[in-house]
Amino acid sequence: MGNEKLDQLYRSVIMDHYKTPRNKGVLESSNVTIDMNNPTCGDVIHLTLQVENDIVKDAKFEGEGCSISMASASMMTQLIKGKNTEDAVNAAHAFSDMMLGKELDDSMDLGDIEALTGVAKFPARIKCATLPWKAMEKGITSDSE
């Protein structure tokens, strides 16, 4: 597939998650709640997780921000549901590496999240994409301490 067609496909996946976000809302049964913002662009994320026995049973988010941050939150909540907390944190690290333009480990399937690879070309937007991931990692790691 040519770069132009791939870019268009990625844009359509991002816009789909932005316009029809998955897992949007607040978990009433959450035991992990994190609020984070990106002061440089105004993105805000409110992430609620239900973590039991080191498994992310459920994840929801609310927030305001650009299409990149909201689509990233939608994709992230889809990916981490059902994963153990270590795998969720490892996915956050892999996502961070991807945003820095590093090669991804082929053994990790990031699904729709790979649509965000193009963000690495726009350094100002990397913080938008990583905000929900940093919130999730902070919530999981502070919960387990």
XYZ file of C-alpha atoms in Angstrom:
145
model
C 0.000 0.000 0.000
C 1.408 3.405 -0.921
C 2.268 5.950 1.752
C -0.535 8.274 0.659
C -3.180 5.542 0.884
C -1.796 4.372 4.224
C -1.864 7.944 5.582
C -5.486 8.270 4.439
C -6.398 4.969 6.095
C -4.717 6.069 9.319
C -6.523 9.426 9.222
C -9.863 7.689 8.780
C -9.182 5.354 11.743
C -8.227 8.343 13.927
C -11.339 10.287 12.891
C -13.541 7.231 13.511
C -12.253 6.966 17.101
C -12.610 10.729 17.548
C -16.178 10.952 16.217
C -17.324 7.634 17.715
C -15.162 7.140 20.793
C -15.097 3.752 22.433
C -15.409 3.529 26.222
C -16.411 7.165 26.688
C -17.888 7.933 30.068
C -17.151 7.370 33.735
C -16.930 3.987 35.431
C -19.033 4.033 38.564
C -17.217 0.906 39.780
C -13.732 2.326 39.196
C -10.997 1.938 41.775
C -8.438 3.991 39.835
C -9.191 7.575 38.804
C -6.694 9.871 37.136
C -7.054 13.409 35.848
C -4.316 14.809 33.657
C -3.991 17.713 31.303
C -1.602 19.064 28.722
C -1.285 22.770 29.541
C 0.439 23.582 26.242
C -2.619 22.717 24.153
C -5.474 22.399 26.653
C -6.138 18.655 26.316
C -7.789 17.230 29.456
C -8.366 13.562 30.281
C -10.391 11.975 33.094
C -9.617 8.261 33.143
C -11.431 5.709 35.297
C -10.240 2.113 35.557
C -11.514 -0.967 37.321
C -8.450 -3.015 38.250
C -8.880 -6.330 40.056
C -6.127 -8.862 40.754
C -3.768 -6.919 38.459
C -6.235 -7.146 35.539
C -7.760 -4.083 33.903
C -11.382 -5.239 33.999
C -12.777 -2.040 32.501
C -11.658 1.407 31.368
C -13.498 4.590 30.432
C -12.482 8.141 29.725
C -13.903 11.598 29.451
C -12.128 14.689 28.355
C -11.722 17.535 25.994
C -9.079 17.985 23.409
C -7.973 17.549 19.866
C -8.825 14.595 17.669
C -5.411 13.027 18.366
C -5.757 12.970 22.180
C -9.375 11.802 22.186
C -8.788 9.126 19.521
C -5.710 7.944 21.412
C -7.767 7.634 24.626
C -10.438 5.644 22.789
C -7.861 3.293 21.266
C -5.982 2.906 24.537
C -9.059 1.972 26.581
C -9.954 -0.640 23.962
C -6.474 -2.127 24.050
C -5.979 -2.363 27.819
C -9.345 -3.881 28.772
C -8.748 -7.450 29.880
C -4.968 -7.058 29.994
C -2.904 -7.487 33.098
C -1.457 -4.283 34.467
C 2.102 -5.183 33.442
C 1.016 -5.654 29.810
C -0.928 -2.378 29.937
C 2.145 -0.494 31.188
C 4.325 -2.256 28.597
C 1.875 -1.137 25.906
C 2.225 2.443 27.198
C 6.008 2.159 26.889
C 5.718 0.706 23.383
C 3.346 3.522 22.428
C 5.795 6.094 23.789
C 8.592 4.491 21.764
C 6.384 4.560 18.669
C 5.759 8.285 19.212
C 9.526 8.801 19.358
C 9.872 7.077 15.988
C 11.416 3.881 17.368
C 10.728 0.514 15.780
C 7.925 -1.444 17.403
C 8.390 -4.905 18.806
C 6.525 -7.115 16.324
C 5.259 -9.360 19.121
C 3.052 -6.556 20.474
C -0.196 -6.035 18.592
C -1.313 -2.452 19.090
C -4.297 -2.776 16.752
C -5.822 0.554 15.683
C -3.168 2.384 17.691
C -0.700 1.934 14.856
C -2.797 4.533 13.026
C -1.143 7.099 15.297
C 2.378 6.375 13.979
C 2.196 9.458 11.754
C 1.949 11.682 14.835
C 5.675 11.089 15.389
C 6.286 13.415 12.411
C 4.684 16.290 14.355
C 6.591 16.768 17.642
C 4.050 19.294 18.967
C 1.297 16.642 18.740
C 3.169 13.829 20.505
C 2.043 15.087 23.935
C -1.556 15.041 22.679
C -1.285 11.377 21.716
C 0.576 10.262 24.849
C -1.586 12.064 27.440
C -4.106 9.218 27.968
C -1.284 6.661 28.094
C 0.623 8.646 30.708
C -2.593 8.924 32.741
C -3.174 5.164 32.558
C 0.422 4.362 33.495
C 0.337 6.815 36.407
C -2.961 5.346 37.631
C -1.789 1.750 37.456
C 1.675 2.296 38.908
C 0.513 4.560 41.759
C -2.259 2.090 42.559
C 0.192 -0.808 42.909
C 2.654 0.989 45.205
